[in-house]
């Protein structure tokens, strides 16, 4: 898998002697557990992603959310999906990626998305702005397409 070539944590243990990017959960694994074994074509996946992306006070799951496990946890981070349509990791920080270029007038989330698209071969990276704008980033041979 292309993710394990880039992120040490996905490779099944990290070799700290080799500088690699890593991932860290934002929500103590809540979204990973919720979407374990759920295909992207399943309505459960769409419902979970919609709820995750819906803006809430403090960008956290509301204290009255029906799933008690979610309550108060951050709604933040990246979703890494396999080519087979299942989650690899959800609600994770992507750490240690090398900058892939410059994207003016955007924030950290967009810069990380650009770096991820460059580092993970054959990936499609979507990044949503706070204002609702959705960007797709695809790496060409030696250029990034946004």
Short mmCIF file of N, CA, C and O in Angstrom, two decimals:
data_model
loop_
_atom_site.label_atom_id
_atom_site.label_comp_id
_atom_site.label_asym_id
_atom_site.label_seq_id
_atom_site.Cartn_x
_atom_site.Cartn_y
_atom_site.Cartn_z
N UNK A 1 0.85 -1.19 0.00
CA UNK A 1 0.00 0.00 0.00
C UNK A 1 0.89 1.24 0.00
O UNK A 1 1.88 1.33 0.71
N UNK A 2 0.48 2.23 -0.75
CA UNK A 2 1.26 3.46 -0.86
C UNK A 2 1.38 4.20 0.47
O UNK A 2 2.40 4.83 0.74
N UNK A 3 0.36 4.09 1.34
CA UNK A 3 0.42 4.77 2.63
C UNK A 3 1.57 4.25 3.48
O UNK A 3 2.28 5.00 4.14
N UNK A 4 1.76 2.92 3.49
CA UNK A 4 2.81 2.35 4.34
C UNK A 4 4.20 2.70 3.85
O UNK A 4 5.16 2.63 4.60
N UNK A 5 4.34 3.10 2.58
CA UNK A 5 5.63 3.56 2.08
C UNK A 5 5.99 4.92 2.66
O UNK A 5 7.16 5.28 2.71
N UNK A 6 5.00 5.67 3.09
CA UNK A 6 5.21 7.04 3.57
C UNK A 6 5.11 7.13 5.09
O UNK A 6 5.94 7.77 5.73
N UNK A 7 4.10 6.51 5.67
CA UNK A 7 3.83 6.65 7.09
C UNK A 7 4.30 5.43 7.87
O UNK A 7 3.80 4.33 7.67
N UNK A 8 5.23 5.64 8.76
CA UNK A 8 5.83 4.55 9.54
C UNK A 8 4.79 3.77 10.33
O UNK A 8 4.86 2.55 10.44
N UNK A 9 3.80 4.44 10.89
CA UNK A 9 2.82 3.81 11.76
C UNK A 9 1.94 2.80 11.03
O UNK A 9 1.43 1.87 11.62
N UNK A 10 1.73 3.00 9.74
CA UNK A 10 0.87 2.11 8.96
C UNK A 10 1.63 0.86 8.54
O UNK A 10 1.06 -0.18 8.30
N UNK A 11 2.95 0.94 8.52
CA UNK A 11 3.77 -0.17 8.06
C UNK A 11 3.83 -1.32 9.05
O UNK A 11 4.48 -2.32 8.78
N UNK A 12 3.15 -1.20 10.16
CA UNK A 12 3.16 -2.29 11.12
C UNK A 12 4.34 -2.16 12.08
O UNK A 12 5.03 -3.13 12.36
N UNK A 13 4.57 -0.99 12.55
CA UNK A 13 5.69 -0.74 13.45
C UNK A 13 6.64 0.23 12.79
O UNK A 13 6.86 0.17 11.59
N UNK A 14 7.18 1.10 13.56
CA UNK A 14 8.03 2.12 12.94
C UNK A 14 9.49 1.87 13.26
O UNK A 14 9.84 1.50 14.36
N UNK A 15 10.31 2.06 12.28
CA UNK A 15 11.76 1.99 12.44
C UNK A 15 12.23 3.42 12.64
O UNK A 15 12.33 4.18 11.69
N UNK A 16 12.50 3.80 13.87
CA UNK A 16 12.85 5.18 14.20
C UNK A 16 14.21 5.59 13.63
O UNK A 16 14.55 6.74 13.63
N UNK A 17 15.00 4.62 13.14
CA UNK A 17 16.30 4.98 12.57
C UNK A 17 16.14 5.57 11.17
O UNK A 17 17.05 6.15 10.63
N UNK A 18 14.95 5.41 10.59
CA UNK A 18 14.66 5.96 9.27
C UNK A 18 13.67 7.10 9.44
O UNK A 18 12.60 6.91 10.01
N UNK A 19 14.03 8.28 8.97
CA UNK A 19 13.12 9.43 9.10
C UNK A 19 11.95 9.23 8.15
O UNK A 19 12.13 9.19 6.94
N UNK A 20 10.77 9.08 8.70
CA UNK A 20 9.55 8.92 7.91
C UNK A 20 8.45 9.74 8.54
O UNK A 20 8.52 10.09 9.71
N UNK A 21 7.47 9.99 7.76
CA UNK A 21 6.29 10.68 8.28
C UNK A 21 5.54 9.72 9.20
O UNK A 21 5.73 8.51 9.15
N UNK A 22 4.67 10.28 10.02
CA UNK A 22 3.89 9.43 10.91
C UNK A 22 2.48 9.99 11.04
O UNK A 22 2.19 11.09 10.60
N UNK A 23 1.64 9.19 11.64
CA UNK A 23 0.27 9.60 11.91
C UNK A 23 0.03 9.53 13.41
O UNK A 23 0.68 8.77 14.12
N UNK A 24 -0.91 10.35 13.87
CA UNK A 24 -1.30 10.33 15.27
C UNK A 24 -2.80 10.60 15.33
O UNK A 24 -3.29 11.54 14.70
N UNK A 25 -3.50 9.79 16.09
CA UNK A 25 -4.94 9.94 16.18
C UNK A 25 -5.33 11.27 16.83
O UNK A 25 -4.63 11.74 17.73
N UNK A 26 -6.42 11.84 16.38
CA UNK A 26 -6.95 13.06 16.98
C UNK A 26 -8.02 12.74 18.02
O UNK A 26 -8.28 13.55 18.91
N UNK A 27 -8.64 11.57 17.90
CA UNK A 27 -9.84 11.28 18.70
C UNK A 27 -9.75 9.96 19.47
O UNK A 27 -10.76 9.34 19.77
N UNK A 28 -8.53 9.52 19.76
CA UNK A 28 -8.29 8.27 20.49
C UNK A 28 -8.87 7.06 19.75
O UNK A 28 -9.24 6.07 20.38
N UNK A 29 -8.97 7.15 18.44
CA UNK A 29 -9.40 6.01 17.63
C UNK A 29 -10.90 5.86 17.44
O UNK A 29 -11.36 4.87 16.86
N UNK A 30 -11.67 6.85 17.87
CA UNK A 30 -13.13 6.74 17.75
C UNK A 30 -13.59 6.49 16.32
O UNK A 30 -14.34 5.55 16.05
N UNK A 31 -13.16 7.34 15.36
CA UNK A 31 -13.62 7.16 13.98
C UNK A 31 -13.05 5.89 13.35
O UNK A 31 -13.72 5.26 12.52
N UNK A 32 -11.85 5.48 13.72
CA UNK A 32 -11.33 4.20 13.24
C UNK A 32 -12.24 3.06 13.66
O UNK A 32 -12.57 2.18 12.86
N UNK A 33 -12.63 3.07 14.94
CA UNK A 33 -13.51 2.02 15.44
C UNK A 33 -14.88 2.09 14.78
O UNK A 33 -15.44 1.06 14.37
N UNK A 34 -15.41 3.27 14.62
CA UNK A 34 -16.75 3.44 14.04
C UNK A 34 -16.80 2.95 12.59
O UNK A 34 -17.80 2.40 12.15
N UNK A 35 -15.70 3.15 11.84
CA UNK A 35 -15.71 2.80 10.42
C UNK A 35 -14.95 1.51 10.10
O UNK A 35 -14.74 1.20 8.93
N UNK A 36 -14.57 0.75 11.11
CA UNK A 36 -13.88 -0.52 10.88
C UNK A 36 -14.79 -1.45 10.09
O UNK A 36 -15.92 -1.73 10.46
N UNK A 37 -14.30 -1.90 8.94
CA UNK A 37 -15.05 -2.84 8.10
C UNK A 37 -16.20 -2.24 7.32
O UNK A 37 -16.97 -2.96 6.70
N UNK A 38 -16.33 -0.92 7.34
CA UNK A 38 -17.43 -0.25 6.63
C UNK A 38 -16.90 0.28 5.29
O UNK A 38 -15.96 1.06 5.26
N UNK A 39 -17.48 -0.16 4.19
CA UNK A 39 -17.07 0.26 2.86
C UNK A 39 -17.62 1.66 2.55
O UNK A 39 -18.69 2.04 3.06
N UNK A 40 -16.90 2.40 1.72
CA UNK A 40 -17.35 3.76 1.39
C UNK A 40 -18.70 3.80 0.68
O UNK A 40 -19.37 4.83 0.67
N UNK A 41 -19.13 2.69 0.10
CA UNK A 41 -20.43 2.64 -0.56
C UNK A 41 -21.58 2.43 0.42
O UNK A 41 -22.74 2.56 0.06
N UNK A 42 -21.26 2.12 1.65
CA UNK A 42 -22.25 1.85 2.69
C UNK A 42 -22.81 3.18 3.22
O UNK A 42 -22.05 4.12 3.48
N UNK A 43 -24.10 3.25 3.41
CA UNK A 43 -24.73 4.46 3.95
C UNK A 43 -24.15 4.83 5.31
O UNK A 43 -24.04 6.00 5.65
N UNK A 44 -23.72 3.84 6.09
CA UNK A 44 -23.12 4.11 7.39
C UNK A 44 -21.85 4.97 7.25
O UNK A 44 -21.59 5.84 8.08
N UNK A 45 -21.09 4.71 6.19
CA UNK A 45 -19.88 5.50 5.95
C UNK A 45 -20.25 6.94 5.63
O UNK A 45 -19.69 7.89 6.20
N UNK A 46 -21.20 7.11 4.72
CA UNK A 46 -21.63 8.46 4.33
C UNK A 46 -22.19 9.22 5.52
O UNK A 46 -21.89 10.41 5.71
N UNK A 47 -23.00 8.56 6.35
CA UNK A 47 -23.57 9.21 7.53
C UNK A 47 -22.48 9.64 8.51
O UNK A 47 -22.51 10.75 9.03
N UNK A 48 -21.50 8.76 8.73
CA UNK A 48 -20.42 9.06 9.67
C UNK A 48 -19.58 10.23 9.16
O UNK A 48 -19.22 11.13 9.92
N UNK A 49 -19.26 10.22 7.87
CA UNK A 49 -18.44 11.29 7.30
C UNK A 49 -19.20 12.62 7.32
O UNK A 49 -18.63 13.66 7.64
N UNK A 50 -20.48 12.58 7.01
CA UNK A 50 -21.31 13.80 7.07
C UNK A 50 -21.32 14.38 8.47
O UNK A 50 -21.09 15.56 8.68
N UNK A 51 -21.56 13.52 9.47
CA UNK A 51 -21.59 13.98 10.85
C UNK A 51 -20.23 14.53 11.29
O UNK A 51 -20.15 15.53 11.99
N UNK A 52 -19.16 13.88 10.85
CA UNK A 52 -17.80 14.30 11.19
C UNK A 52 -17.51 15.68 10.59
O UNK A 52 -16.92 16.53 11.25
N UNK A 53 -17.92 15.89 9.35
CA UNK A 53 -17.61 17.14 8.64
C UNK A 53 -18.53 18.29 9.02
O UNK A 53 -18.20 19.44 8.75
N UNK A 54 -19.65 18.00 9.65
CA UNK A 54 -20.60 19.05 10.03
C UNK A 54 -19.98 19.91 11.14
O UNK A 54 -19.54 19.40 12.17
N UNK A 55 -19.96 21.22 10.90
CA UNK A 55 -19.39 22.14 11.88
C UNK A 55 -20.22 22.14 13.16
O UNK A 55 -21.44 22.17 13.12
N UNK A 56 -19.52 22.06 14.27
CA UNK A 56 -20.16 22.12 15.58
C UNK A 56 -19.36 23.05 16.47
O UNK A 56 -18.23 23.42 16.15
N UNK A 57 -19.92 23.42 17.59
CA UNK A 57 -19.24 24.30 18.55
C UNK A 57 -17.90 23.70 18.95
O UNK A 57 -17.84 22.56 19.42
N UNK A 58 -16.83 24.44 18.70
CA UNK A 58 -15.50 23.98 19.05
C UNK A 58 -14.98 22.84 18.19
O UNK A 58 -13.97 22.23 18.51
N UNK A 59 -15.69 22.54 17.11
CA UNK A 59 -15.34 21.42 16.23
C UNK A 59 -15.13 20.13 17.02
O UNK A 59 -14.19 19.37 16.82
N UNK A 60 -16.06 19.87 17.91
CA UNK A 60 -16.08 18.63 18.70
C UNK A 60 -17.47 18.01 18.58
O UNK A 60 -18.44 18.68 18.26
N UNK A 61 -17.52 16.70 18.83
CA UNK A 61 -18.81 16.04 18.83
C UNK A 61 -19.63 16.62 19.98
O UNK A 61 -19.12 16.79 21.09
N UNK A 62 -20.90 16.94 19.71
CA UNK A 62 -21.74 17.55 20.75
C UNK A 62 -21.93 16.61 21.95
O UNK A 62 -21.90 15.39 21.81
N UNK A 63 -22.16 17.20 23.10
CA UNK A 63 -22.37 16.42 24.32
C UNK A 63 -23.67 15.63 24.29
O UNK A 63 -23.84 14.71 25.10
N UNK A 64 -24.57 15.97 23.35
CA UNK A 64 -25.82 15.23 23.25
C UNK A 64 -25.85 14.31 22.01
O UNK A 64 -26.91 13.81 21.63
N UNK A 65 -24.67 14.07 21.38
CA UNK A 65 -24.62 13.20 20.20
C UNK A 65 -25.10 11.80 20.59
O UNK A 65 -24.77 11.31 21.69
N UNK A 66 -25.91 11.14 19.75
CA UNK A 66 -26.47 9.83 20.12
C UNK A 66 -25.43 8.77 20.52
O UNK A 66 -25.69 7.97 21.42
N UNK A 67 -24.26 8.76 19.88
CA UNK A 67 -23.22 7.81 20.25
C UNK A 67 -22.39 8.41 21.38
O UNK A 67 -21.59 9.33 21.17
N UNK A 68 -22.55 7.89 22.58
CA UNK A 68 -21.86 8.44 23.75
C UNK A 68 -20.35 8.42 23.61
O UNK A 68 -19.65 9.27 24.16
N UNK A 69 -19.80 7.45 22.87
CA UNK A 69 -18.35 7.36 22.67
C UNK A 69 -17.79 8.57 21.94
O UNK A 69 -16.62 8.91 22.09
N UNK A 70 -18.60 9.22 21.13
CA UNK A 70 -18.14 10.37 20.34
C UNK A 70 -18.13 11.66 21.15
O UNK A 70 -17.30 12.54 20.89
N UNK A 71 -18.99 11.77 22.11
CA UNK A 71 -19.23 13.02 22.82
C UNK A 71 -17.94 13.68 23.32
O UNK A 71 -17.14 13.05 24.01
N UNK A 72 -17.78 14.95 22.92
CA UNK A 72 -16.66 15.75 23.38
C UNK A 72 -15.35 15.52 22.65
O UNK A 72 -14.38 16.25 22.84
N UNK A 73 -15.30 14.51 21.80
CA UNK A 73 -14.06 14.24 21.06
C UNK A 73 -13.91 15.23 19.90
O UNK A 73 -14.89 15.71 19.36
N UNK A 74 -12.66 15.53 19.52
CA UNK A 74 -12.46 16.46 18.40
C UNK A 74 -12.91 15.87 17.07
O UNK A 74 -12.82 14.67 16.85
N UNK A 75 -13.44 16.73 16.23
CA UNK A 75 -13.80 16.38 14.86
C UNK A 75 -12.73 17.01 13.97
O UNK A 75 -12.90 18.11 13.47
N UNK A 76 -11.62 16.32 13.85
CA UNK A 76 -10.46 16.90 13.20
C UNK A 76 -9.64 15.78 12.57
O UNK A 76 -9.75 14.62 12.95
N UNK A 77 -8.79 16.15 11.61
CA UNK A 77 -7.83 15.21 11.05
C UNK A 77 -8.20 14.67 9.69
O UNK A 77 -9.26 14.95 9.14
N UNK A 78 -7.28 13.88 9.18
CA UNK A 78 -7.39 13.30 7.84
C UNK A 78 -8.04 11.92 7.88
O UNK A 78 -7.98 11.22 8.88
N UNK A 79 -8.65 11.56 6.76
CA UNK A 79 -9.16 10.21 6.54
C UNK A 79 -8.31 9.59 5.44
O UNK A 79 -8.21 10.14 4.35
N UNK A 80 -7.69 8.46 5.70
CA UNK A 80 -6.90 7.74 4.71
C UNK A 80 -7.70 6.51 4.30
O UNK A 80 -8.06 5.68 5.14
N UNK A 81 -8.00 6.42 3.01
CA UNK A 81 -8.82 5.33 2.49
C UNK A 81 -8.01 4.49 1.52
O UNK A 81 -7.22 5.01 0.74
N UNK A 82 -8.25 3.19 1.55
CA UNK A 82 -7.54 2.29 0.64
C UNK A 82 -8.21 2.30 -0.73
O UNK A 82 -9.36 2.74 -0.87
N UNK A 83 -7.52 1.77 -1.70
CA UNK A 83 -8.09 1.68 -3.05
C UNK A 83 -9.25 0.68 -3.09
O UNK A 83 -10.05 0.72 -4.01
N UNK A 84 -9.36 -0.18 -2.08
CA UNK A 84 -10.48 -1.11 -2.03
C UNK A 84 -11.72 -0.49 -1.40
O UNK A 84 -12.78 -1.11 -1.36
N UNK A 85 -11.59 0.76 -0.89
CA UNK A 85 -12.76 1.47 -0.38
C UNK A 85 -13.00 1.36 1.11
O UNK A 85 -14.09 1.67 1.59
N UNK A 86 -12.00 0.92 1.85
CA UNK A 86 -12.12 0.83 3.30
C UNK A 86 -11.16 1.80 3.96
O UNK A 86 -10.14 2.16 3.39
N UNK A 87 -11.47 2.18 5.17
CA UNK A 87 -10.62 3.13 5.87
C UNK A 87 -9.30 2.46 6.24
O UNK A 87 -9.26 1.31 6.61
N UNK A 88 -8.23 3.22 6.12
CA UNK A 88 -6.93 2.81 6.63
C UNK A 88 -6.77 3.44 8.01
O UNK A 88 -6.49 2.76 8.99
N UNK A 89 -6.99 4.74 8.10
CA UNK A 89 -7.00 5.47 9.36
C UNK A 89 -7.90 6.68 9.21
O UNK A 89 -7.96 7.29 8.15
N UNK A 90 -8.57 7.03 10.30
CA UNK A 90 -9.49 8.16 10.28
C UNK A 90 -9.18 9.11 11.43
O UNK A 90 -8.73 8.68 12.49
N UNK A 91 -9.45 10.37 11.20
CA UNK A 91 -9.27 11.41 12.19
C UNK A 91 -7.85 11.38 12.74
O UNK A 91 -7.61 11.24 13.94
N UNK A 92 -6.88 11.49 11.80
CA UNK A 92 -5.48 11.44 12.19
C UNK A 92 -4.74 12.70 11.73
O UNK A 92 -5.09 13.32 10.75
N UNK A 93 -3.70 13.04 12.49
CA UNK A 93 -2.77 14.10 12.12
C UNK A 93 -1.69 13.46 11.25
O UNK A 93 -1.22 12.37 11.55
N UNK A 94 -1.31 14.11 10.17
CA UNK A 94 -0.25 13.65 9.30
C UNK A 94 0.99 14.47 9.65
O UNK A 94 1.04 15.67 9.39
N UNK A 95 1.97 13.84 10.25
CA UNK A 95 3.12 14.53 10.80
C UNK A 95 4.40 14.20 10.03
O UNK A 95 4.60 13.05 9.63
N UNK A 96 5.24 15.21 9.85
CA UNK A 96 6.56 14.99 9.28
C UNK A 96 6.65 14.90 7.78
O UNK A 96 7.69 14.49 7.25
N UNK A 97 5.60 15.29 7.08
CA UNK A 97 5.67 15.30 5.61
C UNK A 97 6.50 16.49 5.15
O UNK A 97 6.40 17.58 5.70
N UNK A 98 7.30 16.26 4.14
CA UNK A 98 8.11 17.33 3.58
C UNK A 98 7.24 18.24 2.71
O UNK A 98 6.40 17.74 1.95
N UNK A 99 7.44 19.56 2.79
CA UNK A 99 6.66 20.47 1.94
C UNK A 99 6.85 20.12 0.47
O UNK A 99 7.95 19.79 0.04
N UNK A 100 5.76 20.18 -0.26
CA UNK A 100 5.81 19.81 -1.68
C UNK A 100 5.83 21.03 -2.59
O UNK A 100 6.01 20.89 -3.79
N UNK A 101 5.64 22.16 -2.04
CA UNK A 101 5.57 23.38 -2.83
C UNK A 101 4.93 24.46 -2.01
O UNK A 101 4.80 24.34 -0.79
N UNK A 102 4.51 25.49 -2.67
CA UNK A 102 3.91 26.62 -1.98
C UNK A 102 2.48 26.80 -2.49
O UNK A 102 2.23 26.78 -3.68
N UNK A 103 1.57 26.98 -1.56
CA UNK A 103 0.17 27.25 -1.88
C UNK A 103 -0.20 28.48 -1.09
O UNK A 103 -0.47 28.41 0.10
N UNK A 104 -0.19 29.61 -1.74
CA UNK A 104 -0.41 30.89 -1.08
C UNK A 104 -1.84 31.07 -0.61
O UNK A 104 -2.79 30.55 -1.21
N UNK A 105 -1.98 31.82 0.45
CA UNK A 105 -3.27 32.23 1.00
C UNK A 105 -4.13 31.08 1.49
O UNK A 105 -5.36 31.16 1.42
N UNK A 106 -3.50 30.02 1.94
CA UNK A 106 -4.22 28.91 2.58
C UNK A 106 -3.51 28.57 3.88
O UNK A 106 -2.39 29.01 4.13
N UNK A 107 -4.15 27.73 4.69
CA UNK A 107 -3.59 27.39 6.00
C UNK A 107 -2.86 26.06 6.03
O UNK A 107 -2.59 25.44 4.99
N UNK A 108 -2.56 25.64 7.23
CA UNK A 108 -1.78 24.43 7.48
C UNK A 108 -2.43 23.20 6.87
O UNK A 108 -1.76 22.34 6.29
N UNK A 109 -3.74 23.08 7.00
CA UNK A 109 -4.45 21.91 6.49
C UNK A 109 -4.21 21.74 4.99
O UNK A 109 -3.98 20.62 4.51
N UNK A 110 -4.23 22.83 4.25
CA UNK A 110 -4.01 22.77 2.80
C UNK A 110 -2.57 22.40 2.47
O UNK A 110 -2.31 21.64 1.54
N UNK A 111 -1.62 22.97 3.23
CA UNK A 111 -0.20 22.64 3.00
C UNK A 111 0.06 21.16 3.25
O UNK A 111 0.79 20.52 2.51
N UNK A 112 -0.53 20.61 4.30
CA UNK A 112 -0.36 19.18 4.60
C UNK A 112 -1.02 18.33 3.51
O UNK A 112 -0.47 17.32 3.09
N UNK A 113 -2.17 18.76 3.03
CA UNK A 113 -2.83 18.02 1.94
C UNK A 113 -1.96 18.00 0.69
O UNK A 113 -1.82 16.97 0.02
N UNK A 114 -1.34 19.12 0.38
CA UNK A 114 -0.44 19.20 -0.76
C UNK A 114 0.76 18.27 -0.57
O UNK A 114 1.13 17.51 -1.47
N UNK A 115 1.35 18.29 0.62
CA UNK A 115 2.49 17.42 0.91
C UNK A 115 2.10 15.94 0.85
O UNK A 115 2.85 15.10 0.36
N UNK A 116 0.90 15.61 1.32
CA UNK A 116 0.42 14.22 1.29
C UNK A 116 0.22 13.76 -0.15
O UNK A 116 0.63 12.65 -0.51
N UNK A 117 -0.39 14.59 -0.97
CA UNK A 117 -0.60 14.24 -2.38
C UNK A 117 0.72 14.00 -3.09
O UNK A 117 0.82 13.13 -3.96
N UNK A 118 1.74 14.74 -2.73
CA UNK A 118 3.06 14.58 -3.35
C UNK A 118 3.72 13.29 -2.85
O UNK A 118 4.32 12.55 -3.62
N UNK A 119 3.60 13.01 -1.56
CA UNK A 119 4.31 11.87 -0.95
C UNK A 119 3.67 10.52 -1.24
O UNK A 119 4.37 9.53 -1.43
N UNK A 120 2.35 10.46 -1.27
CA UNK A 120 1.64 9.19 -1.43
C UNK A 120 1.31 8.99 -2.90
O UNK A 120 0.41 9.64 -3.43
N UNK A 121 2.02 8.10 -3.54
CA UNK A 121 1.86 7.90 -4.98
C UNK A 121 0.43 7.47 -5.33
O UNK A 121 -0.23 6.78 -4.57
N UNK A 122 -0.02 7.95 -6.45
CA UNK A 122 -1.34 7.60 -7.00
C UNK A 122 -2.51 7.97 -6.07
O UNK A 122 -3.56 7.34 -6.12
N UNK A 123 -2.31 8.97 -5.24
CA UNK A 123 -3.38 9.36 -4.32
C UNK A 123 -4.21 10.50 -4.89
O UNK A 123 -3.77 11.24 -5.77
N UNK A 124 -5.41 10.60 -4.38
CA UNK A 124 -6.30 11.73 -4.63
C UNK A 124 -6.56 12.33 -3.25
O UNK A 124 -7.02 11.64 -2.35
N UNK A 125 -6.25 13.59 -3.08
CA UNK A 125 -6.39 14.23 -1.76
C UNK A 125 -7.43 15.32 -1.86
O UNK A 125 -7.32 16.23 -2.69
N UNK A 126 -8.44 15.22 -1.02
CA UNK A 126 -9.47 16.25 -0.92
C UNK A 126 -9.21 17.05 0.35
O UNK A 126 -8.91 16.48 1.39
N UNK A 127 -9.34 18.35 0.25
CA UNK A 127 -9.22 19.20 1.43
C UNK A 127 -10.35 20.22 1.39
O UNK A 127 -10.61 20.84 0.36
N UNK A 128 -11.04 20.35 2.53
CA UNK A 128 -12.18 21.25 2.62
C UNK A 128 -11.80 22.44 3.48
O UNK A 128 -11.31 22.29 4.60
N UNK A 129 -12.02 23.63 2.95
CA UNK A 129 -11.76 24.86 3.69
C UNK A 129 -12.85 25.10 4.71
O UNK A 129 -13.96 24.59 4.58
N UNK A 130 -12.53 25.90 5.69
CA UNK A 130 -13.52 26.26 6.70
C UNK A 130 -14.74 26.93 6.09
O UNK A 130 -15.85 26.79 6.58
N UNK A 131 -14.52 27.65 4.98
CA UNK A 131 -15.63 28.34 4.31
C UNK A 131 -16.46 27.39 3.44
O UNK A 131 -17.45 27.80 2.86
N UNK A 132 -16.03 26.12 3.33
CA UNK A 132 -16.79 25.13 2.59
C UNK A 132 -16.24 24.77 1.22
O UNK A 132 -16.72 23.85 0.59
N UNK A 133 -15.23 25.49 0.74
CA UNK A 133 -14.63 25.19 -0.55
C UNK A 133 -13.90 23.84 -0.48
O UNK A 133 -13.15 23.58 0.46
N UNK A 134 -14.13 23.00 -1.48
CA UNK A 134 -13.50 21.68 -1.54
C UNK A 134 -12.50 21.66 -2.69
O UNK A 134 -12.82 22.04 -3.81
N UNK A 135 -11.27 21.24 -2.40
CA UNK A 135 -10.22 21.14 -3.41
C UNK A 135 -9.81 19.68 -3.57
O UNK A 135 -9.77 18.93 -2.60
N UNK A 136 -9.49 19.30 -4.79
CA UNK A 136 -8.93 17.98 -5.10
C UNK A 136 -7.50 18.21 -5.56
O UNK A 136 -7.24 19.01 -6.45
N UNK A 137 -6.56 17.47 -4.95
CA UNK A 137 -5.15 17.60 -5.30
C UNK A 137 -4.67 16.25 -5.85
O UNK A 137 -4.86 15.22 -5.21
N UNK A 138 -4.06 16.30 -7.02
CA UNK A 138 -3.55 15.08 -7.67
C UNK A 138 -2.14 15.37 -8.15
O UNK A 138 -1.90 16.41 -8.76
N UNK A 139 -1.24 14.44 -7.88
CA UNK A 139 0.13 14.61 -8.34
C UNK A 139 0.26 14.08 -9.76
O UNK A 139 -0.09 12.95 -10.06
N UNK A 140 0.77 14.94 -10.63
CA UNK A 140 1.16 14.49 -11.97
C UNK A 140 2.58 14.00 -11.92
O UNK A 140 3.12 13.74 -10.84
N UNK A 141 3.24 13.88 -13.03
CA UNK A 141 4.63 13.41 -13.03
C UNK A 141 5.52 14.29 -12.15
O UNK A 141 6.16 13.80 -11.25
N UNK A 142 5.58 15.54 -12.41
CA UNK A 142 6.42 16.44 -11.62
C UNK A 142 5.69 17.71 -11.24
O UNK A 142 6.32 18.71 -10.91
N UNK A 143 4.37 17.71 -11.34
CA UNK A 143 3.58 18.88 -11.00
C UNK A 143 2.40 18.46 -10.14
O UNK A 143 1.96 17.32 -10.19
N UNK A 144 1.89 19.40 -9.37
CA UNK A 144 0.69 19.17 -8.58
C UNK A 144 -0.47 19.85 -9.30
O UNK A 144 -0.33 20.97 -9.79
N UNK A 145 -1.58 19.17 -9.34
CA UNK A 145 -2.79 19.74 -9.94
C UNK A 145 -3.82 19.95 -8.85
O UNK A 145 -4.19 19.02 -8.15
N UNK A 146 -4.25 21.20 -8.69
CA UNK A 146 -5.25 21.53 -7.66
C UNK A 146 -6.49 22.04 -8.37
O UNK A 146 -6.43 22.81 -9.28
#
